[in-house]
Amino acid sequence: MYKLIDGKAIAAEMREEIKNAVAEFKTNRGKDIGLAVVLVGENPASQVYVRNKIKACEQVGIKSYSYYLPADVRQEQLESLIRGLASDGTVHGILVQLPLPAHIDASRVLRLIPVSKDVDGFSAENIGKLCLNQPCLVACTPNGVMKMLEKENICVRGKRAVVVGRSDIVGKPMAMLLINADATVTVCHSKTRDLKAQCLGADIIVAAVGKPKFITADMVGDGAIVIDVGINRDENGKLCGDVDFENVKDKCSYISPVPGGVGPMTITMLLFNTVTAAKRSSD
Ligand code: NAP
């Protein structure tokens, strides 16, 4: 019998802890914790993500500053905004919602975010520190996966983990976190030969592929722990993950659902990173 990893419940519990930490910061330092959210253009998915992030900030008492810029904003205008936020002592975290319009050089913009305010954990320095297992701001989604494993008392040490997907924002930092937690990690991608054999040998599978129901029951060994990062629509337009949940679940010891799994953890880890950044700031 499998156990469902309830990301929604874990996220709710963590948000209560974060709320207390935010209140404590205010008492001790006499100021709010601030997160600046920058959205360029009118991408509907980005608008939803930004709205949810602002709402989550409100719930835990983090002050959010939102900046909505038109799709045709000039590179210099956007850069000047980020420079201002970088030196603003009331702003502890800066989030630039991606993707940015094609005419904007996104990496130049992101490089202007100080490492200490990079609450997405996407900067080369934060990723480098993660590789060196040094304190840093860690990418929210993979860090959320680690928190889910931790809250379920799943010991990662010595386990064989297969991460399917090697993106800079999910797969690669996920693999690093698992290595740092003493798992034996294999990273698979679109050029991997015999993905099924790799997955069948895994104690833990983290699926971050972006293909609906891609991990099927024949790829999962008995008793495996399966974490589904994917957010996709199935053939009927229904939200689903990268794992064929209905057919895979009975083979698992633990499995996270979509929705209600990793998704709620991602924004929670953004709040967590913002509090971490604020606590480390000297202002
Ligand atoms: P991505 O940048 O598109 O990366 C997908 C990865 O999957 C790539 O490394 C790709 O390999 C690999 N892949 C594609 N086809 C494959 C195949 N047939 N066999 C093995 N590997 C294959 O996607 P992402 O940004 O990492 O996101 C992955 C999924 O997670 C998406 O559904 C996304 O919506 C979801 N997501 C969820 C959250 C959340 O909060 N829950 C956050 C971020 C992302 P190559 O490198 O060889 O191309």
mmCIF file with all atom_site columns, N, CA, C and O in Angstrom, residues 196-223:
data_model
loop_
_atom_site.group_PDB
_atom_site.id
_atom_site.type_symbol
_atom_site.label_atom_id
_atom_site.label_alt_id
_atom_site.label_comp_id
_atom_site.label_asym_id
_atom_site.label_entity_id
_atom_site.label_seq_id
_atom_site.pdbx_PDB_ins_code
_atom_site.Cartn_x
_atom_site.Cartn_y
_atom_site.Cartn_z
_atom_site.occupancy
_atom_site.B_iso_or_equiv
_atom_site.pdbx_formal_charge
_atom_site.auth_seq_id
_atom_site.auth_comp_id
_atom_site.auth_asym_id
_atom_site.auth_atom_id
_atom_site.pdbx_PDB_model_num
ATOM 1   N N  . LYS A 1 196 ? 14.042 3.104  -19.168 1.00 0.00 ? 196 LYS A N  1
ATOM 2   C CA . LYS A 1 196 ? 13.273 2.158  -18.347 1.00 0.00 ? 196 LYS A CA 1
ATOM 3   C C  . LYS A 1 196 ? 14.200 1.398  -17.394 1.00 0.00 ? 196 LYS A C  1
ATOM 4   O O  . LYS A 1 196 ? 13.915 1.286  -16.196 1.00 0.00 ? 196 LYS A O  1
ATOM 5   N N  . ALA A 1 197 ? 15.322 0.921  -17.900 1.00 0.00 ? 197 ALA A N  1
ATOM 6   C CA . ALA A 1 197 ? 16.267 0.169  -17.052 1.00 0.00 ? 197 ALA A CA 1
ATOM 7   C C  . ALA A 1 197 ? 16.811 1.066  -15.940 1.00 0.00 ? 197 ALA A C  1
ATOM 8   O O  . ALA A 1 197 ? 16.949 0.621  -14.788 1.00 0.00 ? 197 ALA A O  1
ATOM 9   N N  . GLN A 1 198 ? 17.101 2.332  -16.287 1.00 0.00 ? 198 GLN A N  1
ATOM 10  C CA . GLN A 1 198 ? 17.606 3.265  -15.269 1.00 0.00 ? 198 GLN A CA 1
ATOM 11  C C  . GLN A 1 198 ? 16.565 3.436  -14.163 1.00 0.00 ? 198 GLN A C  1
ATOM 12  O O  . GLN A 1 198 ? 16.877 3.373  -12.978 1.00 0.00 ? 198 GLN A O  1
ATOM 13  N N  . CYS A 1 199 ? 15.311 3.660  -14.576 1.00 0.00 ? 199 CYS A N  1
ATOM 14  C CA . CYS A 1 199 ? 14.245 3.902  -13.591 1.00 0.00 ? 199 CYS A CA 1
ATOM 15  C C  . CYS A 1 199 ? 13.978 2.659  -12.755 1.00 0.00 ? 199 CYS A C  1
ATOM 16  O O  . CYS A 1 199 ? 13.750 2.752  -11.537 1.00 0.00 ? 199 CYS A O  1
ATOM 17  N N  . LEU A 1 200 ? 14.011 1.489  -13.394 1.00 0.00 ? 200 LEU A N  1
ATOM 18  C CA . LEU A 1 200 ? 13.718 0.247  -12.656 1.00 0.00 ? 200 LEU A CA 1
ATOM 19  C C  . LEU A 1 200 ? 14.746 -0.006 -11.552 1.00 0.00 ? 200 LEU A C  1
ATOM 20  O O  . LEU A 1 200 ? 14.441 -0.651 -10.557 1.00 0.00 ? 200 LEU A O  1
ATOM 21  N N  . GLY A 1 201 ? 15.960 0.542  -11.728 1.00 0.00 ? 201 GLY A N  1
ATOM 22  C CA . GLY A 1 201 ? 16.998 0.348  -10.707 1.00 0.00 ? 201 GLY A CA 1
ATOM 23  C C  . GLY A 1 201 ? 16.936 1.380  -9.588  1.00 0.00 ? 201 GLY A C  1
ATOM 24  O O  . GLY A 1 201 ? 17.794 1.381  -8.710  1.00 0.00 ? 201 GLY A O  1
ATOM 25  N N  . ALA A 1 202 ? 15.924 2.250  -9.613  1.00 0.00 ? 202 ALA A N  1
ATOM 26  C CA . ALA A 1 202 ? 15.910 3.375  -8.669  1.00 0.00 ? 202 ALA A CA 1
ATOM 27  C C  . ALA A 1 202 ? 15.074 3.107  -7.423  1.00 0.00 ? 202 ALA A C  1
ATOM 28  O O  . ALA A 1 202 ? 14.000 2.516  -7.498  1.00 0.00 ? 202 ALA A O  1
ATOM 29  N N  . ASP A 1 203 ? 15.602 3.577  -6.276  1.00 0.00 ? 203 ASP A N  1
ATOM 30  C CA . ASP A 1 203 ? 14.785 3.603  -5.056  1.00 0.00 ? 203 ASP A CA 1
ATOM 31  C C  . ASP A 1 203 ? 13.903 4.852  -5.067  1.00 0.00 ? 203 ASP A C  1
ATOM 32  O O  . ASP A 1 203 ? 12.803 4.854  -4.519  1.00 0.00 ? 203 ASP A O  1
ATOM 33  N N  . ILE A 1 204 ? 14.465 5.933  -5.651  1.00 0.00 ? 204 ILE A N  1
ATOM 34  C CA . ILE A 1 204 ? 13.723 7.202  -5.732  1.00 0.00 ? 204 ILE A CA 1
ATOM 35  C C  . ILE A 1 204 ? 13.732 7.665  -7.188  1.00 0.00 ? 204 ILE A C  1
ATOM 36  O O  . ILE A 1 204 ? 14.800 7.707  -7.813  1.00 0.00 ? 204 ILE A O  1
ATOM 37  N N  . ILE A 1 205 ? 12.567 8.000  -7.714  1.00 0.00 ? 205 ILE A N  1
ATOM 38  C CA . ILE A 1 205 ? 12.497 8.597  -9.056  1.00 0.00 ? 205 ILE A CA 1
ATOM 39  C C  . ILE A 1 205 ? 11.926 9.996  -8.922  1.00 0.00 ? 205 ILE A C  1
ATOM 40  O O  . ILE A 1 205 ? 10.863 10.182 -8.309  1.00 0.00 ? 205 ILE A O  1
ATOM 41  N N  . VAL A 1 206 ? 12.634 10.989 -9.456  1.00 0.00 ? 206 VAL A N  1
ATOM 42  C CA . VAL A 1 206 ? 12.079 12.343 -9.534  1.00 0.00 ? 206 VAL A CA 1
ATOM 43  C C  . VAL A 1 206 ? 11.855 12.626 -11.013 1.00 0.00 ? 206 VAL A C  1
ATOM 44  O O  . VAL A 1 206 ? 12.800 12.628 -11.806 1.00 0.00 ? 206 VAL A O  1
ATOM 45  N N  . ALA A 1 207 ? 10.594 12.841 -11.380 1.00 0.00 ? 207 ALA A N  1
ATOM 46  C CA . ALA A 1 207 ? 10.265 13.072 -12.790 1.00 0.00 ? 207 ALA A CA 1
ATOM 47  C C  . ALA A 1 207 ? 10.089 14.558 -13.048 1.00 0.00 ? 207 ALA A C  1
ATOM 48  O O  . ALA A 1 207 ? 9.208  15.194 -12.466 1.00 0.00 ? 207 ALA A O  1
ATOM 49  N N  . ALA A 1 208 ? 10.960 15.118 -13.892 1.00 0.00 ? 208 ALA A N  1
ATOM 50  C CA . ALA A 1 208 ? 10.869 16.543 -14.270 1.00 0.00 ? 208 ALA A CA 1
ATOM 51  C C  . ALA A 1 208 ? 11.113 16.644 -15.767 1.00 0.00 ? 208 ALA A C  1
ATOM 52  O O  . ALA A 1 208 ? 12.146 17.116 -16.220 1.00 0.00 ? 208 ALA A O  1
ATOM 53  N N  . VAL A 1 209 ? 10.143 16.142 -16.519 1.00 0.00 ? 209 VAL A N  1
ATOM 54  C CA . VAL A 1 209 ? 10.290 15.974 -17.964 1.00 0.00 ? 209 VAL A CA 1
ATOM 55  C C  . VAL A 1 209 ? 9.412  16.961 -18.738 1.00 0.00 ? 209 VAL A C  1
ATOM 56  O O  . VAL A 1 209 ? 9.810  17.491 -19.776 1.00 0.00 ? 209 VAL A O  1
ATOM 57  N N  . GLY A 1 210 ? 8.186  17.165 -18.245 1.00 0.00 ? 210 GLY A N  1
ATOM 58  C CA . GLY A 1 210 ? 7.244  18.025 -18.969 1.00 0.00 ? 210 GLY A CA 1
ATOM 59  C C  . GLY A 1 210 ? 6.452  17.269 -20.013 1.00 0.00 ? 210 GLY A C  1
ATOM 60  O O  . GLY A 1 210 ? 6.029  17.840 -21.013 1.00 0.00 ? 210 GLY A O  1
ATOM 61  N N  . LYS A 1 211 ? 6.254  15.946 -19.770 1.00 0.00 ? 211 LYS A N  1
ATOM 62  C CA . LYS A 1 211 ? 5.456  15.136 -20.706 1.00 0.00 ? 211 LYS A CA 1
ATOM 63  C C  . LYS A 1 211 ? 4.396  14.388 -19.910 1.00 0.00 ? 211 LYS A C  1
ATOM 64  O O  . LYS A 1 211 ? 4.747  13.610 -19.003 1.00 0.00 ? 211 LYS A O  1
ATOM 65  N N  . PRO A 1 212 ? 3.120  14.575 -20.265 1.00 0.00 ? 212 PRO A N  1
ATOM 66  C CA . PRO A 1 212 ? 2.058  13.973 -19.467 1.00 0.00 ? 212 PRO A CA 1
ATOM 67  C C  . PRO A 1 212 ? 2.175  12.450 -19.368 1.00 0.00 ? 212 PRO A C  1
ATOM 68  O O  . PRO A 1 212 ? 2.344  11.776 -20.366 1.00 0.00 ? 212 PRO A O  1
ATOM 69  N N  . LYS A 1 213 ? 2.101  11.958 -18.123 1.00 0.00 ? 213 LYS A N  1
ATOM 70  C CA . LYS A 1 213 ? 2.053  10.513 -17.822 1.00 0.00 ? 213 LYS A CA 1
ATOM 71  C C  . LYS A 1 213 ? 3.198  9.735  -18.485 1.00 0.00 ? 213 LYS A C  1
ATOM 72  O O  . LYS A 1 213 ? 3.021  8.600  -18.939 1.00 0.00 ? 213 LYS A O  1
ATOM 73  N N  . PHE A 1 214 ? 4.365  10.347 -18.545 1.00 0.00 ? 214 PHE A N  1
ATOM 74  C CA . PHE A 1 214 ? 5.522  9.796  -19.250 1.00 0.00 ? 214 PHE A CA 1
ATOM 75  C C  . PHE A 1 214 ? 6.130  8.587  -18.513 1.00 0.00 ? 214 PHE A C  1
ATOM 76  O O  . PHE A 1 214 ? 6.577  7.626  -19.122 1.00 0.00 ? 214 PHE A O  1
ATOM 77  N N  . ILE A 1 215 ? 6.134  8.657  -17.177 1.00 0.00 ? 215 ILE A N  1
ATOM 78  C CA . ILE A 1 215 ? 6.677  7.544  -16.390 1.00 0.00 ? 215 ILE A CA 1
ATOM 79  C C  . ILE A 1 215 ? 5.548  6.545  -16.152 1.00 0.00 ? 215 ILE A C  1
ATOM 80  O O  . ILE A 1 215 ? 4.581  6.824  -15.436 1.00 0.00 ? 215 ILE A O  1
ATOM 81  N N  . THR A 1 216 ? 5.691  5.372  -16.775 1.00 0.00 ? 216 THR A N  1
ATOM 82  C CA . THR A 1 216 ? 4.614  4.382  -16.732 1.00 0.00 ? 216 THR A CA 1
ATOM 83  C C  . THR A 1 216 ? 4.959  3.256  -15.738 1.00 0.00 ? 216 THR A C  1
ATOM 84  O O  . THR A 1 216 ? 6.111  3.132  -15.295 1.00 0.00 ? 216 THR A O  1
ATOM 85  N N  . ALA A 1 217 ? 3.959  2.443  -15.435 1.00 0.00 ? 217 ALA A N  1
ATOM 86  C CA . ALA A 1 217 ? 4.111  1.430  -14.376 1.00 0.00 ? 217 ALA A CA 1
ATOM 87  C C  . ALA A 1 217 ? 5.261  0.461  -14.657 1.00 0.00 ? 217 ALA A C  1
ATOM 88  O O  . ALA A 1 217 ? 5.958  0.036  -13.730 1.00 0.00 ? 217 ALA A O  1
ATOM 89  N N  . ASP A 1 218 ? 5.487  0.125  -15.917 1.00 0.00 ? 218 ASP A N  1
ATOM 90  C CA . ASP A 1 218 ? 6.560  -0.831 -16.240 1.00 0.00 ? 218 ASP A CA 1
ATOM 91  C C  . ASP A 1 218 ? 7.960  -0.251 -16.008 1.00 0.00 ? 218 ASP A C  1
ATOM 92  O O  . ASP A 1 218 ? 8.950  -0.978 -16.059 1.00 0.00 ? 218 ASP A O  1
ATOM 93  N N  . MET A 1 219 ? 8.044  1.064  -15.735 1.00 0.00 ? 219 MET A N  1
ATOM 94  C CA . MET A 1 219 ? 9.349  1.700  -15.503 1.00 0.00 ? 219 MET A CA 1
ATOM 95  C C  . MET A 1 219 ? 9.673  1.818  -14.015 1.00 0.00 ? 219 MET A C  1
ATOM 96  O O  . MET A 1 219 ? 10.745 2.315  -13.649 1.00 0.00 ? 219 MET A O  1
ATOM 97  N N  . VAL A 1 220 ? 8.718  1.398  -13.171 1.00 0.00 ? 220 VAL A N  1
ATOM 98  C CA . VAL A 1 220 ? 8.866  1.657  -11.732 1.00 0.00 ? 220 VAL A CA 1
ATOM 99  C C  . VAL A 1 220 ? 8.996  0.339  -10.969 1.00 0.00 ? 220 VAL A C  1
ATOM 100 O O  . VAL A 1 220 ? 8.165  -0.568 -11.137 1.00 0.00 ? 220 VAL A O  1
ATOM 101 N N  . GLY A 1 221 ? 10.053 0.240  -10.161 1.00 0.00 ? 221 GLY A N  1
ATOM 102 C CA . GLY A 1 221 ? 10.265 -0.985 -9.380  1.00 0.00 ? 221 GLY A CA 1
ATOM 103 C C  . GLY A 1 221 ? 9.356  -1.017 -8.158  1.00 0.00 ? 221 GLY A C  1
ATOM 104 O O  . GLY A 1 221 ? 8.875  0.026  -7.692  1.00 0.00 ? 221 GLY A O  1
ATOM 105 N N  . ASP A 1 222 ? 9.141  -2.213 -7.630  1.00 0.00 ? 222 ASP A N  1
ATOM 106 C CA . ASP A 1 222 ? 8.281  -2.351 -6.446  1.00 0.00 ? 222 ASP A CA 1
ATOM 107 C C  . ASP A 1 222 ? 8.867  -1.580 -5.267  1.00 0.00 ? 222 ASP A C  1
ATOM 108 O O  . ASP A 1 222 ? 10.064 -1.691 -4.980  1.00 0.00 ? 222 ASP A O  1
ATOM 109 N N  . GLY A 1 223 ? 8.028  -0.809 -4.601  1.00 0.00 ? 223 GLY A N  1
ATOM 110 C CA . GLY A 1 223 ? 8.449  -0.092 -3.392  1.00 0.00 ? 223 GLY A CA 1
ATOM 111 C C  . GLY A 1 223 ? 9.163  1.224  -3.662  1.00 0.00 ? 223 GLY A C  1
ATOM 112 O O  . GLY A 1 223 ? 9.679  1.858  -2.730  1.00 0.00 ? 223 GLY A O  1
#
